PDB file of C-alpha atoms and ligand atoms in Angstrom:
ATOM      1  CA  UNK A   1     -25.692  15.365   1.490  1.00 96.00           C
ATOM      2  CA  UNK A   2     -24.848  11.872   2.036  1.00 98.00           C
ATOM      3  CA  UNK A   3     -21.560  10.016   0.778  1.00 98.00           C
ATOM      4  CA  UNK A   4     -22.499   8.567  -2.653  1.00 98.00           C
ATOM      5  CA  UNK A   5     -21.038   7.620  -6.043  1.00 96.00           C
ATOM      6  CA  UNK A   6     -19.658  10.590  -7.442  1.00 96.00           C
ATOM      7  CA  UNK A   7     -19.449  12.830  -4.627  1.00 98.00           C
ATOM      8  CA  UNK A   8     -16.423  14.117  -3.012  1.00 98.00           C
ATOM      9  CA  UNK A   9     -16.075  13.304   0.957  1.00 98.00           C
ATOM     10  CA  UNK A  10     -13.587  14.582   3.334  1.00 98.00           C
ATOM     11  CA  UNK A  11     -12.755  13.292   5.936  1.00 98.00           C
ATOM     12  CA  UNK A  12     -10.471  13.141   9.593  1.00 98.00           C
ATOM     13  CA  UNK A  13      -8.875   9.698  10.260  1.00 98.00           C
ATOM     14  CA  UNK A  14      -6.644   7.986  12.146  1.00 98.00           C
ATOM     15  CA  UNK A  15      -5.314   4.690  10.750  1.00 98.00           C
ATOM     16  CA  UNK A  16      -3.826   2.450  13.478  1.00 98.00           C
ATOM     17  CA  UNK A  17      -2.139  -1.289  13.173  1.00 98.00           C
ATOM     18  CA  UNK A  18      -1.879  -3.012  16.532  1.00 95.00           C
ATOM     19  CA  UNK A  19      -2.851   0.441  18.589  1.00 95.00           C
ATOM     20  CA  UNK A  20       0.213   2.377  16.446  1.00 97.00           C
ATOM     21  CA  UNK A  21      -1.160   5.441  14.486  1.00 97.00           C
ATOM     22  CA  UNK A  22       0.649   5.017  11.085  1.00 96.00           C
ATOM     23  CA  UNK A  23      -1.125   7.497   9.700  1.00 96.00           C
ATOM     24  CA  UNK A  24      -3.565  10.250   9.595  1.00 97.00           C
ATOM     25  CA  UNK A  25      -5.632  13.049   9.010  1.00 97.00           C
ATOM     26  CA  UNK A  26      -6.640  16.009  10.948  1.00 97.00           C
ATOM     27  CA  UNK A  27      -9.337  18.681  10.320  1.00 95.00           C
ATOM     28  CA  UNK A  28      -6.890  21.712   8.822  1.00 95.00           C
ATOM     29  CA  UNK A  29      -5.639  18.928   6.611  1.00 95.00           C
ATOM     30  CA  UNK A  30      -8.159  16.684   5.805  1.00 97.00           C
ATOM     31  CA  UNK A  31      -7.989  13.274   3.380  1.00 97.00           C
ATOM     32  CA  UNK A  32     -10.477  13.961   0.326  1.00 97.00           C
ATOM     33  CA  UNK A  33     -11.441  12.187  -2.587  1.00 97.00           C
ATOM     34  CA  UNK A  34     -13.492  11.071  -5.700  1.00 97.00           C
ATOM     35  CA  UNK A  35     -15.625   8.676  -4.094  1.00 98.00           C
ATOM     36  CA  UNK A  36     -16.774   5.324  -5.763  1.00 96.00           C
ATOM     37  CA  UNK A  37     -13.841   4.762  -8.530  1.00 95.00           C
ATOM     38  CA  UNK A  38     -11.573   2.805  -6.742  1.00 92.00           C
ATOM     39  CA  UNK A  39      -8.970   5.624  -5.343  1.00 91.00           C
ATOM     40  CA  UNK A  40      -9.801   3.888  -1.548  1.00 94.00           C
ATOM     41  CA  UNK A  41      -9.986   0.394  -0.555  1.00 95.00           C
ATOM     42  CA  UNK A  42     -13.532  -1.174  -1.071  1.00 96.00           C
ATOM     43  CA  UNK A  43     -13.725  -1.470   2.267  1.00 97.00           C
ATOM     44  CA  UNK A  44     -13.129   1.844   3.214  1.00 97.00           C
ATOM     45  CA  UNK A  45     -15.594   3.099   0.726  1.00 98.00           C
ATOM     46  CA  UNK A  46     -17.733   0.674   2.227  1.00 97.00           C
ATOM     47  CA  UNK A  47     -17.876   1.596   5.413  1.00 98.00           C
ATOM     48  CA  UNK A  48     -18.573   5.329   5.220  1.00 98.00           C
ATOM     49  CA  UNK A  49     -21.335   4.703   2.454  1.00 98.00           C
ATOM     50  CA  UNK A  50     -24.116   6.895   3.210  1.00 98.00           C
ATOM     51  CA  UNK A  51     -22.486   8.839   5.763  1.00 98.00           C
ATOM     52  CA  UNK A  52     -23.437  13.091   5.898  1.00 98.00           C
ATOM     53  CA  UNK A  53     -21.141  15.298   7.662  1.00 98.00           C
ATOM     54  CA  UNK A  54     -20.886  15.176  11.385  1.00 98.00           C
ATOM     55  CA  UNK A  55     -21.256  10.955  11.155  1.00 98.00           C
ATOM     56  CA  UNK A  56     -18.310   9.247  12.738  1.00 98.00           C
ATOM     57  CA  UNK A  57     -16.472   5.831  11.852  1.00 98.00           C
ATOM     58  CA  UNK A  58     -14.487   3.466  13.402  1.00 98.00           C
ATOM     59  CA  UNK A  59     -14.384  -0.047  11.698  1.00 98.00           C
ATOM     60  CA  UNK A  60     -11.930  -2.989  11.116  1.00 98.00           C
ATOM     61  CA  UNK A  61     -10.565  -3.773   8.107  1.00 98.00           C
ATOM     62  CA  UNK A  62      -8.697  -7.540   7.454  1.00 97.00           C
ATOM     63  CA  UNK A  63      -5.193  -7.428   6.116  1.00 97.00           C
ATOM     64  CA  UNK A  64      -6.895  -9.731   3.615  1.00 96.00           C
ATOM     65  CA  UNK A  65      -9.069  -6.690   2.847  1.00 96.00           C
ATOM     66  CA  UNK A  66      -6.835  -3.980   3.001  1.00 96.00           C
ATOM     67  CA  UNK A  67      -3.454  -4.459   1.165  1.00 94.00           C
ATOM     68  CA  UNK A  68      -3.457  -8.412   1.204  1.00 95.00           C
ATOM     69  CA  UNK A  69      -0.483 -10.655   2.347  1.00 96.00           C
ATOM     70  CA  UNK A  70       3.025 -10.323   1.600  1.00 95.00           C
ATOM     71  CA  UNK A  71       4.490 -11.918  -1.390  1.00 95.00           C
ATOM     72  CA  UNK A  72       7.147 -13.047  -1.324  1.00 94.00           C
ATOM     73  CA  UNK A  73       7.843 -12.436  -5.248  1.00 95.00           C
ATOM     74  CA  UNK A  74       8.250  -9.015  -4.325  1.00 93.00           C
ATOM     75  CA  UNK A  75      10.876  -9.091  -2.833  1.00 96.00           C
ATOM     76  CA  UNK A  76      14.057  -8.950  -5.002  1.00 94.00           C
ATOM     77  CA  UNK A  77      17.757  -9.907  -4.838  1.00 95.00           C
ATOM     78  CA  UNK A  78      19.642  -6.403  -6.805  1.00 93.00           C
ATOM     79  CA  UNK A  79      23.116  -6.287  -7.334  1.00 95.00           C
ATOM     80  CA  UNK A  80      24.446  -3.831  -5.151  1.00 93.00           C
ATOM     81  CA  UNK A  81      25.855  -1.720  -8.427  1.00 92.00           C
ATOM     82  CA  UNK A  82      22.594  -1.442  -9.738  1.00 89.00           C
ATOM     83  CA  UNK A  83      22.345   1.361  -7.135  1.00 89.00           C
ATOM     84  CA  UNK A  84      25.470   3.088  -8.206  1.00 89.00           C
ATOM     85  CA  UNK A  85      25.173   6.853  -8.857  1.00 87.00           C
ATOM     86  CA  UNK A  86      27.833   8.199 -11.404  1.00 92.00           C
ATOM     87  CA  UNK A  87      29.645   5.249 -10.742  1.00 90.00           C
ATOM     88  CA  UNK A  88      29.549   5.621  -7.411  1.00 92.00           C
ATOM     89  CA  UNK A  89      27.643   2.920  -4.741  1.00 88.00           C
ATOM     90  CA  UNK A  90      25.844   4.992  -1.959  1.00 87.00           C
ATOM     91  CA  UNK A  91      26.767   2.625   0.982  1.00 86.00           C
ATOM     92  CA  UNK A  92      25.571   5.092   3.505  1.00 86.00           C
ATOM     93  CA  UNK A  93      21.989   4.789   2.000  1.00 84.00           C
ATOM     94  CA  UNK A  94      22.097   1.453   1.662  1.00 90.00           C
ATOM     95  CA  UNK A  95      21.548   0.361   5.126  1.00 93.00           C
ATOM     96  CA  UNK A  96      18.617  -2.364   6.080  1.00 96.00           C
ATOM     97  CA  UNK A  97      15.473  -0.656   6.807  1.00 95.00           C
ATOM     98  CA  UNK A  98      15.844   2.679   4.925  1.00 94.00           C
ATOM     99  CA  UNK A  99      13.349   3.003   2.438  1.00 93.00           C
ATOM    100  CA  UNK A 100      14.336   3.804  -1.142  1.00 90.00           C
ATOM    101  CA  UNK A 101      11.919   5.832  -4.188  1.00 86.00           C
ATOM    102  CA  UNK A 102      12.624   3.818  -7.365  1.00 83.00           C
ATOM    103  CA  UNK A 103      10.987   4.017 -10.871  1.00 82.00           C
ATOM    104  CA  UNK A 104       9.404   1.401 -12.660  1.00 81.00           C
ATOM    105  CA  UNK A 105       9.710   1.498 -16.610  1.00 85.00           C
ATOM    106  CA  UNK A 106       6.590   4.026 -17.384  1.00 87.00           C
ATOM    107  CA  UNK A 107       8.359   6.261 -14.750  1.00 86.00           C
ATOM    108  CA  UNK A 108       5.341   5.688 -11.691  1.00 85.00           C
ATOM    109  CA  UNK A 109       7.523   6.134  -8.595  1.00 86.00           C
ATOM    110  CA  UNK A 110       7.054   3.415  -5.529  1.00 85.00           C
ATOM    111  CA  UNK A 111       9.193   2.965  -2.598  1.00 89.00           C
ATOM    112  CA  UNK A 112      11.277  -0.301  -1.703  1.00 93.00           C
ATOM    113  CA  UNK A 113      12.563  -1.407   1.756  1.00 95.00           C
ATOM    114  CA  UNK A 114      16.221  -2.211   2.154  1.00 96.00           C
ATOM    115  CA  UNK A 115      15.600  -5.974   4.419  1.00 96.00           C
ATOM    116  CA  UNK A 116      19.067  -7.397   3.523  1.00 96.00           C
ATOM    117  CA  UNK A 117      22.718  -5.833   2.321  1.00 95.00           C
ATOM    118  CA  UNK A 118      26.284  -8.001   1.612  1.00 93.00           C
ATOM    119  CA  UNK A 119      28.828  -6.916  -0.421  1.00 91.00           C
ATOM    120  CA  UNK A 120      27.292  -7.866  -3.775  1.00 94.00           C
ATOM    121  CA  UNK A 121      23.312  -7.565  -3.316  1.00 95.00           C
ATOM    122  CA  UNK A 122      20.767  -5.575  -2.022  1.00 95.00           C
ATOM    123  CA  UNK A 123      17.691  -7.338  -0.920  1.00 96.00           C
ATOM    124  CA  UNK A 124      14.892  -5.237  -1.480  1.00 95.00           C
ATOM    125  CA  UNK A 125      10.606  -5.542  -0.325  1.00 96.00           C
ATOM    126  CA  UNK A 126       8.669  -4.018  -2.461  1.00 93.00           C
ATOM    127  CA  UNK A 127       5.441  -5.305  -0.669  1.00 94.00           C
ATOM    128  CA  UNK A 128       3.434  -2.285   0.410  1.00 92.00           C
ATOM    129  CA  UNK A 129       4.111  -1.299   4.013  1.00 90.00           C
ATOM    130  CA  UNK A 130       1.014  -2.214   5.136  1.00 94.00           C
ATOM    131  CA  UNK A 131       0.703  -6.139   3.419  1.00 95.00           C
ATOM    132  CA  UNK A 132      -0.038  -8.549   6.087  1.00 96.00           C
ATOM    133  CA  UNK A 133      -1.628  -5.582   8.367  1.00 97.00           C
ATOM    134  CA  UNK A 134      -4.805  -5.674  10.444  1.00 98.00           C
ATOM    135  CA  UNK A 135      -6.142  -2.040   9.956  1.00 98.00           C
ATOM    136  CA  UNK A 136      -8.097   0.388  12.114  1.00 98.00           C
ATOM    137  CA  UNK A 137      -9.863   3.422  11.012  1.00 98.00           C
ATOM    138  CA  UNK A 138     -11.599   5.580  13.163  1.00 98.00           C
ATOM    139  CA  UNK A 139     -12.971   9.265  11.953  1.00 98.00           C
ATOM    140  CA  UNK A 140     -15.400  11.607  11.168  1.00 98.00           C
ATOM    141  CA  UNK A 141     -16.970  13.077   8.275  1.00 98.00           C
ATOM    142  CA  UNK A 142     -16.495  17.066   7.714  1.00 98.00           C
ATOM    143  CA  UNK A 143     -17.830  17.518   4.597  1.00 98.00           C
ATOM    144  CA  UNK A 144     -19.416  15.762   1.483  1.00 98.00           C
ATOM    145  CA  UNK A 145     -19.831  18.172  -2.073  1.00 98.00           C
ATOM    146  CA  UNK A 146     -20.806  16.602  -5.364  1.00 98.00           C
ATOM    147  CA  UNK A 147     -18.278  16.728  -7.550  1.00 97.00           C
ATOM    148  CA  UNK A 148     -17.633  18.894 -10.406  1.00 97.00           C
ATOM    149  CA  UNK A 149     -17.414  18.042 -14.379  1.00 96.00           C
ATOM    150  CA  UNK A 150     -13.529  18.534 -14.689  1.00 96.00           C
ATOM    151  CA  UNK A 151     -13.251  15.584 -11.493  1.00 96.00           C
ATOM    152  CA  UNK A 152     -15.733  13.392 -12.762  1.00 96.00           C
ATOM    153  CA  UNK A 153     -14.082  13.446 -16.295  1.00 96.00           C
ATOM    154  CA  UNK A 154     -10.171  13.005 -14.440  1.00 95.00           C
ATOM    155  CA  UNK A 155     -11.667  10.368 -12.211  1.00 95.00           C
ATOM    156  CA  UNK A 156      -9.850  12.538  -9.312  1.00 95.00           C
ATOM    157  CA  UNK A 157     -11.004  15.398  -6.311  1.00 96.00           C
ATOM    158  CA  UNK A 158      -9.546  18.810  -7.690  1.00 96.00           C
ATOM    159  CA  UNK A 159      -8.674  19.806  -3.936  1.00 93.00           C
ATOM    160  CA  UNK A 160     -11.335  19.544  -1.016  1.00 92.00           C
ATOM    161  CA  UNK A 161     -13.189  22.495  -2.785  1.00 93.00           C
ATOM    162  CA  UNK A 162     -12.779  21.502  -6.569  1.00 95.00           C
ATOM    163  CA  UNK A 163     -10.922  24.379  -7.386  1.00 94.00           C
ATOM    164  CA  UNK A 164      -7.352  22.503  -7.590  1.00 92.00           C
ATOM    165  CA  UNK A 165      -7.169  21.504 -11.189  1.00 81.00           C
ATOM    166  CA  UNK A 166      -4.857  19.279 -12.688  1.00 84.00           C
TER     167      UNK A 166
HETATM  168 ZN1   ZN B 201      -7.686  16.550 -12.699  1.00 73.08          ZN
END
């Protein structure tokens, strides 16, 4: 069966920026998903269009492409008792570099980056990691089902077999 709309690939992978693996995929533990409703980038999609199990990939992908450019309206100045806990300031968290789960008002968690720390504010990126990123993906293709009812209706894979529901 070949990759199409509606079917649900998985996959191995190895996603490298500048030669560093920064993440992947193996065959025990392989990345699946809905494919064709915008879960991946395009150009991901776009690349293993078509594919049946067995094909391997290996293409480029622009940081245009991928997760665009940093901007720098994402990255905030937060006073630094905005990240008090029962009253209490965490200072040993709050150290440049560490990488923080917040909330945004509906409750969807993200992460922010800790770039900057005095006495009053917290600078904080919320840029995805990967903004500004040339990507490499290079992989192969293990298996590609159609999906089932209960996915196509949640717009999301129900495990690599479909029998994950949720
Ligand atoms: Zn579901």
């Amino acid at each position: 069966m070949k990759i199409t709309k509606n079917t649900v690939p998985s996959v191995t992978y190895q996603l490298t920026v500048n030669g560093e693996v920064v993440d992947q995929a193996n065959a025990e533990n392989p990345l699946f998903f809905l494919y064709g409703v915008g879960q991946m980038l395009p150009d991901f999609e776009k690349n293993i269009d078509g594919l049946e199990v067995g094909a391997k990939f290996n293409f480029d992908v622009s940081a245009e492409d991928g997760y665009g450019q940093p901007d720098e309206n994402q990255i905030f100045q937060l006073p630094v008792d905005n990240f008090a806990i029962e009253g209490k300031v965490p200072h040993d968290h709050l150290t440049v570099g560490a990488i923080l789960p917040m909330q945004d008002q509906d409750g969807n968690p993200f992460n922010g980056k800790v770039i900057d720390k005095d006495d009053e504010f917290v600078t904080m990126d919320f840029n995805h990691p990967l903004a500004g990123k040339d990507l490499h993906f290079e992989g192969e293709i293990i298996a590609v089902r159609e999906a089932n009812e209960d996915e196509l209706s949640h717009g999301h894979a129900h495990g690599a077999d479909g029998t994950v529901a949720h």
